[in-house]
Short mmCIF file of C-alpha atoms in Angstrom, two decimals:
data_model
loop_
_atom_site.label_atom_id
_atom_site.label_comp_id
_atom_site.label_asym_id
_atom_site.label_seq_id
_atom_site.Cartn_x
_atom_site.Cartn_y
_atom_site.Cartn_z
CA MET A 1 0.00 0.00 0.00
CA SER A 2 1.45 3.37 -1.01
CA VAL A 3 1.88 6.39 1.24
CA LEU A 4 1.08 9.92 0.03
CA ILE A 5 3.50 12.72 0.92
CA LYS A 6 1.84 16.10 0.57
CA GLU A 7 3.74 18.85 -1.17
CA GLU A 8 3.27 21.36 1.63
CA ASP A 9 4.37 18.89 4.32
CA PHE A 10 7.58 18.14 2.44
CA ILE A 11 8.42 21.79 1.78
CA GLN A 12 7.67 22.94 5.31
CA SER A 13 9.69 20.09 6.80
CA ILE A 14 12.74 21.18 4.80
CA ALA A 15 12.19 24.82 5.80
CA ASP A 16 11.77 23.93 9.48
CA GLY A 17 14.85 21.74 9.39
CA ILE A 18 16.97 24.52 7.93
CA GLN A 19 15.89 26.91 10.66
CA PHE A 20 16.48 24.23 13.32
CA ILE A 21 20.06 23.50 12.29
CA SER A 22 20.91 27.18 11.93
CA TYR A 23 20.79 27.66 15.72
CA TYR A 24 20.99 24.20 17.32
CA HIS A 25 24.23 22.27 17.43
CA PRO A 26 23.72 18.49 17.43
CA VAL A 27 23.90 17.25 21.01
CA ASP A 28 26.71 14.81 20.18
CA TYR A 29 28.88 17.74 19.08
CA ILE A 30 28.19 19.74 22.25
CA ARG A 31 29.03 16.76 24.49
CA HIS A 32 32.31 16.01 22.71
CA LEU A 33 33.37 19.66 22.55
CA ALA A 34 32.60 20.07 26.26
CA ARG A 35 34.85 17.11 27.06
CA ALA A 36 37.61 18.52 24.85
CA TYR A 37 37.29 21.88 26.58
CA GLU A 38 37.67 20.29 30.01
CA ARG A 39 40.91 18.53 29.11
CA GLU A 40 42.46 21.29 26.97
CA GLU A 41 45.79 22.61 28.29
CA SER A 42 46.46 25.30 25.67
CA PRO A 43 45.15 28.65 26.99
CA ALA A 44 44.53 29.99 23.47
CA ALA A 45 42.66 26.87 22.34
CA ARG A 46 40.69 26.71 25.58
CA ASP A 47 39.60 30.33 25.18
CA ALA A 48 38.52 29.65 21.59
CA MET A 49 36.46 26.65 22.68
CA ALA A 50 34.91 28.72 25.47
CA GLN A 51 33.80 31.26 22.88
CA ILE A 52 32.35 28.51 20.64
CA LEU A 53 30.46 26.89 23.52
CA THR A 54 29.15 30.23 24.78
CA ASN A 55 28.09 31.18 21.27
CA SER A 56 26.32 27.84 20.87
CA ARG A 57 24.21 28.33 23.99
CA MET A 58 23.40 31.93 23.01
CA CYS A 59 22.19 30.76 19.59
CA ALA A 60 20.07 27.99 21.10
CA GLU A 61 18.45 30.50 23.45
CA GLY A 62 18.13 33.36 20.94
CA LYS A 63 17.34 31.24 17.85
CA ARG A 64 19.96 33.02 15.74
CA PRO A 65 22.61 31.50 13.46
CA LEU A 66 25.63 29.72 14.91
CA CYS A 67 27.74 31.18 12.12
CA GLN A 68 27.32 34.11 9.76
CA ASP A 69 28.06 31.70 6.91
CA THR A 70 24.77 29.85 6.99
CA GLY A 71 26.05 27.53 4.32
CA ILE A 72 25.01 25.87 1.11
CA VAL A 73 22.29 23.29 1.77
CA ASN A 74 22.89 19.59 1.16
CA VAL A 75 19.83 17.32 1.08
CA PHE A 76 20.07 13.52 1.10
CA LEU A 77 16.79 11.73 0.35
CA LYS A 78 16.06 8.01 0.62
CA VAL A 79 12.68 7.67 -1.06
CA GLY A 80 10.66 4.51 -0.41
CA MET A 81 9.40 2.91 -3.61
CA ASP A 82 5.90 2.73 -2.15
CA VAL A 83 5.78 6.52 -1.69
CA ARG A 84 3.75 8.85 -3.88
CA PHE A 85 4.15 12.64 -3.89
CA ASP A 86 1.12 14.93 -4.10
CA THR A 87 2.89 17.42 -6.37
CA ARG A 88 3.73 18.30 -9.94
CA ARG A 89 7.12 19.71 -8.94
CA THR A 90 10.40 17.86 -9.19
CA LEU A 91 12.19 16.83 -6.01
CA GLN A 92 14.78 19.52 -6.71
CA GLU A 93 12.01 22.13 -6.94
CA LEU A 94 10.40 20.90 -3.73
CA CYS A 95 13.69 21.05 -1.83
CA ASP A 96 14.55 24.46 -3.27
CA GLU A 97 11.20 25.85 -2.16
CA GLY A 98 11.90 24.55 1.33
CA VAL A 99 15.34 26.17 1.25
CA ARG A 100 13.86 29.45 0.02
CA ARG A 101 11.27 29.45 2.78
CA GLY A 102 13.83 28.51 5.43
CA TYR A 103 16.37 31.16 4.45
CA THR A 104 13.89 34.03 4.11
CA ASN A 105 12.12 33.40 7.42
CA SER A 106 11.48 36.89 8.85
CA ASP A 107 12.05 35.78 12.45
CA ASN A 108 15.50 34.41 11.68
CA PRO A 109 16.64 35.37 8.17
CA LEU A 110 19.73 33.45 7.09
CA ARG A 111 22.55 34.80 4.96
CA ALA A 112 22.20 34.08 1.25
CA SER A 113 25.56 32.86 -0.04
CA VAL A 114 24.74 30.91 -3.22
CA LEU A 115 25.74 32.41 -6.58
CA ASP A 116 23.98 31.39 -9.79
CA ASP A 117 27.04 31.47 -12.09
CA PRO A 118 30.28 30.13 -10.63
CA ILE A 119 32.50 31.33 -13.49
CA PHE A 120 31.26 34.64 -14.88
CA ALA A 121 28.45 36.66 -13.28
CA ARG A 122 28.67 35.14 -9.78
CA LYS A 123 25.37 36.80 -8.94
CA ASN A 124 23.73 36.05 -5.59
CA THR A 125 20.41 34.21 -5.91
CA ARG A 126 19.24 36.03 -2.73
CA ASP A 127 17.47 32.99 -1.25
CA ASN A 128 20.34 30.45 -1.07
CA THR A 129 18.86 28.25 -3.79
CA PRO A 130 19.51 25.89 -5.37
CA CYS A 131 20.44 23.23 -2.84
CA ILE A 132 22.62 20.20 -3.56
CA LEU A 133 20.31 17.20 -3.79
CA HIS A 134 21.10 13.48 -3.68
CA VAL A 135 18.31 10.92 -4.10
CA GLU A 136 18.28 7.17 -3.55
CA LEU A 137 15.32 4.84 -4.16
CA VAL A 138 14.91 2.26 -1.40
CA PRO A 139 12.27 -0.29 -0.34
CA GLY A 140 9.53 1.00 1.94
CA ASP A 141 6.83 3.61 2.31
CA LYS A 142 8.73 6.50 3.94
CA VAL A 143 11.03 9.34 2.91
CA ASP A 144 14.21 9.53 4.96
CA VAL A 145 15.65 13.07 4.93
CA GLN A 146 19.06 14.32 6.00
CA ILE A 147 19.83 18.00 5.61
CA ALA A 148 23.02 19.90 6.29
CA SER A 149 24.23 23.46 5.88
CA LYS A 150 27.87 23.43 4.79
CA GLY A 151 29.91 26.60 5.23
CA GLY A 152 32.44 27.68 2.63
CA GLY A 153 35.36 27.72 5.06
CA SER A 154 35.19 23.98 5.68
CA GLU A 155 33.94 23.00 2.23
CA ASN A 156 36.90 24.78 0.62
CA LYS A 157 39.28 22.48 2.51
CA SER A 158 37.91 19.32 0.89
CA LYS A 159 40.67 17.06 -0.41
CA PHE A 160 40.78 14.24 -2.94
CA ALA A 161 43.48 11.91 -4.22
CA MET A 162 43.76 8.86 -6.41
CA LEU A 163 46.18 6.78 -4.34
CA ASN A 164 47.96 3.69 -5.53
CA PRO A 165 46.41 0.52 -4.05
CA SER A 166 49.49 -0.02 -1.85
CA ASP A 167 49.58 3.58 -0.53
CA SER A 168 48.82 4.22 3.14
CA LEU A 169 45.59 6.06 3.93
CA VAL A 170 47.00 7.11 7.31
CA ASP A 171 50.11 8.61 5.72
CA TRP A 172 47.99 10.55 3.20
CA VAL A 173 45.67 11.95 5.90
CA LEU A 174 48.57 13.00 8.16
CA LYS A 175 50.32 14.66 5.23
CA THR A 176 47.14 16.37 4.00
CA VAL A 177 45.52 17.70 7.19
CA PRO A 178 48.30 20.26 7.88
CA THR A 179 47.83 21.65 4.34
CA MET A 180 44.20 22.44 5.20
CA GLY A 181 45.25 25.16 7.63
CA ALA A 182 42.63 26.38 10.10
CA GLY A 183 40.12 27.82 7.65
CA TRP A 184 37.81 24.88 8.36
CA CYS A 185 37.46 26.10 11.97
CA PRO A 186 38.63 23.19 14.11
CA PRO A 187 37.74 21.49 16.36
CA GLY A 188 35.36 19.58 14.12
CA MET A 189 35.29 16.20 12.45
CA LEU A 190 36.80 14.60 9.37
CA GLY A 191 34.67 12.64 6.92
CA ILE A 192 36.61 10.20 4.75
CA GLY A 193 35.40 8.20 1.75
CA VAL A 194 37.54 5.40 0.34
CA GLY A 195 36.79 3.40 -2.80
CA GLY A 196 34.27 3.43 -5.60
CA THR A 197 35.15 6.12 -8.11
CA ALA A 198 36.22 9.74 -7.71
CA GLU A 199 32.70 11.10 -7.30
CA LYS A 200 31.60 8.17 -5.13
CA ALA A 201 34.48 8.74 -2.69
CA MET A 202 33.57 12.43 -2.36
CA LEU A 203 29.90 11.60 -1.81
CA MET A 204 30.74 9.03 0.88
CA ALA A 205 32.97 11.54 2.67
CA LYS A 206 30.15 14.09 2.69
CA GLN A 207 27.58 11.55 3.84
CA SER A 208 29.79 10.42 6.72
CA LEU A 209 29.54 13.93 8.18
CA MET A 210 25.83 13.29 8.80
CA GLU A 211 26.67 10.57 11.33
CA ASP A 212 26.66 11.16 15.09
CA ILE A 213 29.99 11.93 16.72
CA ASP A 214 30.69 8.87 18.88
CA MET A 215 34.47 8.78 19.37
CA TYR A 216 34.14 9.03 23.18
CA GLU A 217 31.90 5.98 23.24
CA LEU A 218 34.15 4.13 20.77
CA LEU A 219 37.25 4.77 22.87
CA ALA A 220 35.40 3.67 26.02
CA ARG A 221 34.26 0.31 24.62
CA GLY A 222 37.18 -0.33 22.30
CA PRO A 223 37.22 -1.09 18.56
CA GLN A 224 35.34 -4.12 17.24
CA ASN A 225 36.66 -4.22 13.68
CA LYS A 226 39.52 -2.94 11.51
CA LEU A 227 37.60 0.17 10.39
CA GLU A 228 37.04 1.24 14.00
CA GLU A 229 40.73 0.60 14.71
CA LEU A 230 41.58 2.85 11.77
CA ARG A 231 39.24 5.58 12.99
CA ILE A 232 40.92 5.59 16.41
CA GLU A 233 44.39 5.60 14.88
CA LEU A 234 43.57 8.59 12.70
CA TYR A 235 41.83 10.40 15.56
CA GLU A 236 44.87 10.06 17.81
CA LYS A 237 47.46 10.84 15.15
CA VAL A 238 45.63 13.87 13.73
CA ASN A 239 45.26 15.32 17.23
CA ALA A 240 48.95 14.62 17.85
CA LEU A 241 49.72 17.11 15.06
CA GLY A 242 48.97 19.81 17.65
CA ILE A 243 46.97 22.04 15.28
CA GLY A 244 44.32 22.64 17.95
CA ALA A 245 41.23 24.81 18.12
CA GLN A 246 41.30 27.51 15.42
CA GLY A 247 44.81 26.35 14.51
CA LEU A 248 46.31 28.04 17.56
CA GLY A 249 47.92 24.86 18.91
CA GLY A 250 46.35 22.47 21.40
CA LEU A 251 45.29 18.95 22.28
CA THR A 252 42.13 18.66 20.18
CA THR A 253 41.97 19.27 16.44
CA VAL A 254 39.31 16.69 15.62
CA LEU A 255 36.48 15.36 17.77
CA ASP A 256 35.91 12.36 15.52
CA VAL A 257 36.96 10.72 12.24
CA LYS A 258 34.36 8.95 10.11
CA ILE A 259 35.17 6.53 7.28
CA ASN A 260 32.84 5.15 4.61
CA THR A 261 34.03 2.60 2.05
CA PHE A 262 32.84 1.06 -1.22
CA PRO A 263 34.24 -1.59 -3.60
CA THR A 264 36.65 -0.14 -6.16
CA HIS A 265 38.63 -1.00 -9.27
CA ALA A 266 41.70 -3.19 -8.75
CA ALA A 267 43.96 -0.41 -10.05
CA SER A 268 42.37 2.33 -7.96
CA LYS A 269 42.22 3.69 -4.42
CA PRO A 270 40.17 6.89 -4.54
CA VAL A 271 40.29 8.78 -1.24
CA ALA A 272 38.28 11.87 -0.28
CA MET A 273 38.38 13.88 2.94
CA ILE A 274 35.94 16.64 3.90
CA PRO A 275 36.01 18.44 7.24
CA ASN A 276 33.04 19.64 9.27
CA CYS A 277 33.65 22.86 11.16
CA ALA A 278 32.81 24.16 14.62
CA ALA A 279 29.41 25.15 13.19
CA THR A 280 28.44 21.53 12.55
CA ARG A 281 24.85 21.71 11.27
CA HIS A 282 22.76 18.73 10.23
CA ALA A 283 19.44 17.06 11.06
CA HIS A 284 17.63 13.84 10.25
CA PHE A 285 13.89 13.20 10.01
CA VAL A 286 11.45 10.80 8.36
CA LEU A 287 8.25 11.66 6.49
CA ASP A 288 5.55 9.00 6.63
CA GLY A 289 2.54 10.85 5.25
CA SER A 290 1.25 11.92 8.67
CA GLY A 291 2.23 15.58 8.30
CA VAL A 292 5.14 17.94 8.80
CA ALA A 293 8.23 16.44 10.45
CA ARG A 294 8.74 17.17 14.13
CA LEU A 295 12.17 18.24 15.31
CA ASP A 296 12.64 18.25 19.08
CA PRO A 297 15.03 20.92 20.39
CA PRO A 298 17.82 19.78 22.70
CA SER A 299 17.57 20.57 26.39
CA LEU A 300 19.69 23.52 27.52
CA SER A 301 21.01 21.22 30.24
CA GLU A 302 23.13 19.58 27.52
CA TRP A 303 25.35 22.68 27.36
CA PRO A 304 28.19 22.95 29.88
CA GLU A 305 28.28 25.87 32.27
CA VAL A 306 30.78 27.80 30.15
CA HIS A 307 30.16 31.54 29.83
CA TRP A 308 32.93 33.40 28.06
CA ALA A 309 33.41 37.06 29.00
CA PRO A 310 36.16 39.61 28.28
CA ASP A 311 39.19 39.22 30.55
CA TYR A 312 40.40 42.74 31.28
CA ASN A 313 43.32 41.45 33.32
CA LYS A 314 44.83 39.33 30.55
CA SER A 315 43.78 41.27 27.44
CA ARG A 316 45.05 44.61 26.18
CA GLN A 317 42.37 47.19 25.46
CA VAL A 318 42.75 48.96 22.12
CA ASN A 319 41.03 52.18 21.01
CA LEU A 320 40.59 51.88 17.24
CA ASP A 321 39.73 55.57 16.91
CA THR A 322 43.20 56.64 18.05
CA LEU A 323 45.17 53.65 16.74
CA THR A 324 48.59 54.41 15.26
CA PRO A 325 51.09 52.37 13.23
CA ALA A 326 53.46 52.53 16.21
CA GLU A 327 50.90 50.89 18.50
CA VAL A 328 50.21 48.18 15.89
CA ALA A 329 53.95 47.48 15.69
CA SER A 330 54.07 46.99 19.48
CA TRP A 331 51.61 44.07 19.51
CA LYS A 332 53.11 40.65 20.29
CA PRO A 333 52.27 37.25 18.72
CA GLY A 334 49.54 35.47 20.67
CA GLN A 335 48.59 38.58 22.62
CA THR A 336 44.84 38.93 23.20
CA LEU A 337 43.23 42.29 22.50
CA LEU A 338 39.82 43.83 23.17
CA LEU A 339 38.97 46.24 20.36
CA SER A 340 36.73 49.26 20.84
CA GLY A 341 35.88 52.00 18.36
CA LYS A 342 35.18 52.10 14.64
CA MET A 343 36.41 49.48 12.17
CA LEU A 344 35.73 48.91 8.48
CA THR A 345 34.62 45.64 6.87
CA GLY A 346 35.34 44.11 3.49
CA ARG A 347 35.98 40.75 1.87
CA ASP A 348 36.55 39.21 -1.58
CA ALA A 349 34.23 41.27 -3.78
CA ALA A 350 35.04 44.56 -2.05
CA HIS A 351 38.79 43.97 -2.33
CA LYS A 352 38.48 43.17 -6.03
CA ARG A 353 36.51 46.37 -6.62
CA ILE A 354 39.07 48.41 -4.67
CA GLN A 355 41.83 46.86 -6.78
CA ASP A 356 40.02 47.80 -10.01
CA MET A 357 39.40 51.37 -8.83
CA LEU A 358 43.02 51.90 -7.84
CA ALA A 359 44.18 50.50 -11.18
CA LYS A 360 41.99 53.06 -12.96
CA GLY A 361 43.15 55.91 -10.74
CA GLU A 362 39.66 56.40 -9.31
CA PRO A 363 39.19 57.73 -5.76
CA LEU A 364 38.07 55.22 -3.18
CA PRO A 365 34.70 55.80 -1.47
CA VAL A 366 36.23 55.10 1.95
CA ASP A 367 39.34 56.48 3.66
CA PHE A 368 41.39 53.57 5.03
CA THR A 369 44.11 55.71 6.62
CA ASN A 370 45.09 54.24 10.02
CA ARG A 371 42.03 52.01 9.90
CA VAL A 372 41.48 48.31 10.61
CA ILE A 373 39.46 46.11 8.24
CA TYR A 374 37.41 43.11 9.35
CA TYR A 375 36.89 40.31 6.84
CA VAL A 376 33.19 39.56 7.39
CA GLY A 377 29.88 39.12 5.61
CA PRO A 378 27.24 39.53 8.35
CA VAL A 379 23.73 38.16 8.64
CA ASP A 380 20.96 40.76 8.38
CA PRO A 381 19.72 42.08 11.75
CA VAL A 382 16.32 41.38 13.28
CA ARG A 383 14.35 43.08 16.03
CA ASP A 384 16.68 45.23 18.17
CA GLU A 385 19.94 43.97 16.63
CA VAL A 386 22.27 46.43 14.91
CA VAL A 387 23.75 43.53 12.95
CA GLY A 388 23.18 39.79 12.81
CA PRO A 389 25.82 37.15 13.57
CA ALA A 390 29.11 38.50 12.24
CA GLY A 391 31.97 36.08 12.63
CA PRO A 392 35.16 36.27 10.57
CA THR A 393 35.68 34.76 7.13
CA THR A 394 38.80 32.92 5.97
CA ALA A 395 41.58 35.48 5.69
CA THR A 396 43.75 33.66 3.13
CA ARG A 397 41.27 34.58 0.38
CA MET A 398 42.40 38.18 0.84
CA ASP A 399 46.13 37.36 0.77
CA LYS A 400 46.64 38.49 -2.83
CA PHE A 401 45.16 41.91 -2.00
CA THR A 402 47.10 42.47 1.22
CA ASP A 403 50.18 44.24 -0.15
CA MET A 404 47.98 46.51 -2.26
CA MET A 405 45.81 47.47 0.70
CA LEU A 406 48.77 48.15 3.01
CA ALA A 407 50.81 50.00 0.38
CA GLN A 408 48.13 52.09 -1.32
CA THR A 409 45.24 52.76 1.07
CA GLY A 410 46.75 53.56 4.48
CA LEU A 411 45.29 50.44 6.12
CA ILE A 412 47.30 49.37 9.19
CA ALA A 413 45.76 46.09 10.40
CA MET A 414 43.34 43.31 9.42
CA ILE A 415 40.99 40.90 11.22
CA GLY A 416 39.87 37.51 9.96
CA LYS A 417 39.94 33.83 10.80
CA SER A 418 42.65 31.18 10.39
CA GLU A 419 46.19 31.62 9.15
CA ARG A 420 47.75 33.92 6.54
CA GLY A 421 49.85 32.62 3.67
CA PRO A 422 53.48 33.54 2.87
CA VAL A 423 52.55 36.39 0.49
CA ALA A 424 50.36 38.12 3.08
CA ILE A 425 52.83 37.53 5.93
CA GLU A 426 55.64 39.12 3.90
CA ALA A 427 53.41 42.14 3.15
CA ILE A 428 52.55 42.45 6.85
CA ARG A 429 56.25 42.30 7.77
CA LYS A 430 57.25 44.78 5.08
CA HIS A 431 54.64 47.35 6.07
CA LYS A 432 54.93 46.75 9.85
CA SER A 433 51.25 45.87 9.99
CA ALA A 434 49.48 43.10 11.93
CA TYR A 435 46.84 40.46 11.39
CA LEU A 436 44.34 39.75 14.17
CA MET A 437 42.30 36.57 14.44
CA ALA A 438 38.72 36.35 15.67
CA VAL A 439 37.20 32.96 16.51
CA GLY A 440 35.36 31.20 13.72
CA GLY A 441 32.24 29.58 15.17
CA ALA A 442 31.45 32.41 17.59
CA ALA A 443 29.53 34.69 15.21
CA TYR A 444 26.59 35.55 17.46
CA LEU A 445 28.89 36.22 20.41
CA VAL A 446 31.05 38.52 18.26
CA SER A 447 27.98 40.39 17.02
CA LYS A 448 27.13 41.39 20.61
CA ALA A 449 30.31 43.47 20.65
CA ILE A 450 29.03 45.51 17.67
CA ARG A 451 27.13 48.56 18.90
CA GLU A 452 26.48 50.31 15.56
CA ALA A 453 26.66 49.23 11.92
CA ARG A 454 26.18 51.15 8.69
CA VAL A 455 26.97 50.58 5.03
CA LEU A 456 29.60 53.00 3.70
CA ALA A 457 30.17 51.72 0.16
CA PHE A 458 29.37 49.04 -2.42
CA GLU A 459 25.84 48.52 -1.10
CA ASP A 460 25.00 46.49 -4.22
CA LEU A 461 27.32 43.74 -2.96
CA GLY A 462 24.89 42.85 -0.16
CA MET A 463 26.66 41.14 2.72
CA GLU A 464 29.97 41.84 0.93
CA ALA A 465 29.49 45.62 1.10
CA ILE A 466 31.87 47.81 3.10
CA TYR A 467 30.36 48.48 6.52
CA GLU A 468 31.56 50.54 9.42
CA PHE A 469 31.16 48.78 12.75
CA ASP A 470 31.39 50.56 16.10
CA VAL A 471 32.56 47.86 18.51
CA LYS A 472 33.08 47.51 22.24
CA ASP A 473 35.53 44.93 23.62
CA MET A 474 35.62 42.72 20.51
CA PRO A 475 38.00 39.81 21.33
CA VAL A 476 40.88 39.05 18.93
CA THR A 477 44.32 37.45 19.05
CA VAL A 478 47.46 38.81 17.40
CA ALA A 479 48.00 36.05 14.84
CA VAL A 480 50.74 37.75 12.77
CA ASP A 481 52.78 40.54 14.30
CA SER A 482 54.70 43.34 12.59
CA GLU A 483 57.80 41.14 12.40
CA GLY A 484 55.93 38.46 10.46
CA THR A 485 55.71 35.88 13.25
CA SER A 486 52.60 33.72 12.84
CA VAL A 487 51.03 31.92 15.80
CA HIS A 488 49.48 29.48 13.35
CA THR A 489 53.03 28.25 12.78
CA THR A 490 54.52 28.57 16.25
CA GLY A 491 51.45 27.31 18.16
CA PRO A 492 51.05 23.93 16.42
CA GLN A 493 54.82 23.39 16.44
CA GLU A 494 54.93 23.92 20.19
CA TRP A 495 51.92 21.70 20.89
CA GLN A 496 52.99 18.93 18.56
CA ALA A 497 56.19 18.69 20.58
CA ARG A 498 54.31 18.83 23.88
CA ILE A 499 51.69 16.26 22.87
CA GLY A 500 54.43 13.74 22.20
CA LYS A 501 55.04 13.75 25.95
CA ILE A 502 51.37 13.63 27.05
CA PRO A 503 49.55 10.29 27.49
CA VAL A 504 46.65 9.85 25.07
CA ALA A 505 43.32 10.58 26.78
CA VAL A 506 39.65 10.27 25.85
CA ALA A 507 38.14 13.45 24.39
#
């Protein structure tokens, strides 16, 4: 006997799920991160995890996005062959309507990040459609739905290789993870797909990220097969790299490692690895024809009693309105700062437009002299907010513009997330500038430090416009100082050496 799935029930279930995952971390992630926080010995990593945990609780309570990058939506459907749909739309159209409804919800509007032409126009679709849809026909009379919102920072760190059959998976992972930097916002999890073909391996890696984090339970009971032994080996060896939370150095880089496999050609060993970031967002529900799916919110008791607040004893207070190049040059690597005053914002599209204007000899619409720029694309505000969640974007995307900005505009410092590459570090050293790192995965917490926000230029770029933020005690870390010393190099080096002397513990 067939089951009828109504069009409206399907669409609304997708929309509700998207809203749900925008502000609720999965409970398994919270539990594992809380354990990692308790055992962390690196002050910088511990502070970053405190910000992420505090942000997570705030988002659960305030129903606002965990991260300003509210992702590109992935939908995995297992459709029972006894199911009928009460619709004339395709499954792609049904899912896209759910995405559209979820992202334009007036109570919690989510940032639209999807562009309709990846090569030429790169024009924002304004509603985050289309989603990425995968469909499998299975026996039964239900529709199994998994949805995830995947941020660009972690998605951009996806890796793939065609290994020789005799090559070591462990060696490849340990060689590859350090090349991913910190733009994927650790601590998170690694999804690995091995076998099949190139596209099958990538799909398996992505699907593995939908699974519950269970490394604590696995370590407690012990492995029961070779795949579980491999997961534990990779978990321990990746964490022994010392990359740590936000790449600052520490005991925990990954909370779990998942591995999916599939038969493959005798000459092949396709391997894919995709990380999930600190804003891990996914949900699972089943439609059986009885109506809209129900998603039960986690209890606030699941969150640890961690409440990050500015530490005025350990952090240096900086007045951005009177900031000078000499003061910037005095900052030390790893030093924590609390920024107050007015800063500018700008990211990829704004930097490209500035570059074009300078090349044409046109005057810039904003004076950057002795100013600080924050690499961010915020979520639109609601109710009494001056700005929505406004965490940092990956700074390396602006590396090729850094020398231009420091040499030609009067800019004296930058704020973003993760490490800077060699080109940017050399420009920072040459111009005696500095790069400051804000915590990726703490977007709502960061937004509470922003007291005023207004668009100054390039309004047509939407979230990529140049804003001016007036901030109070915004927390950052000096990640690259005026001498070119990067804590994303020194921190992991120090902690990799220290971890070699620390007994392995359950996280």
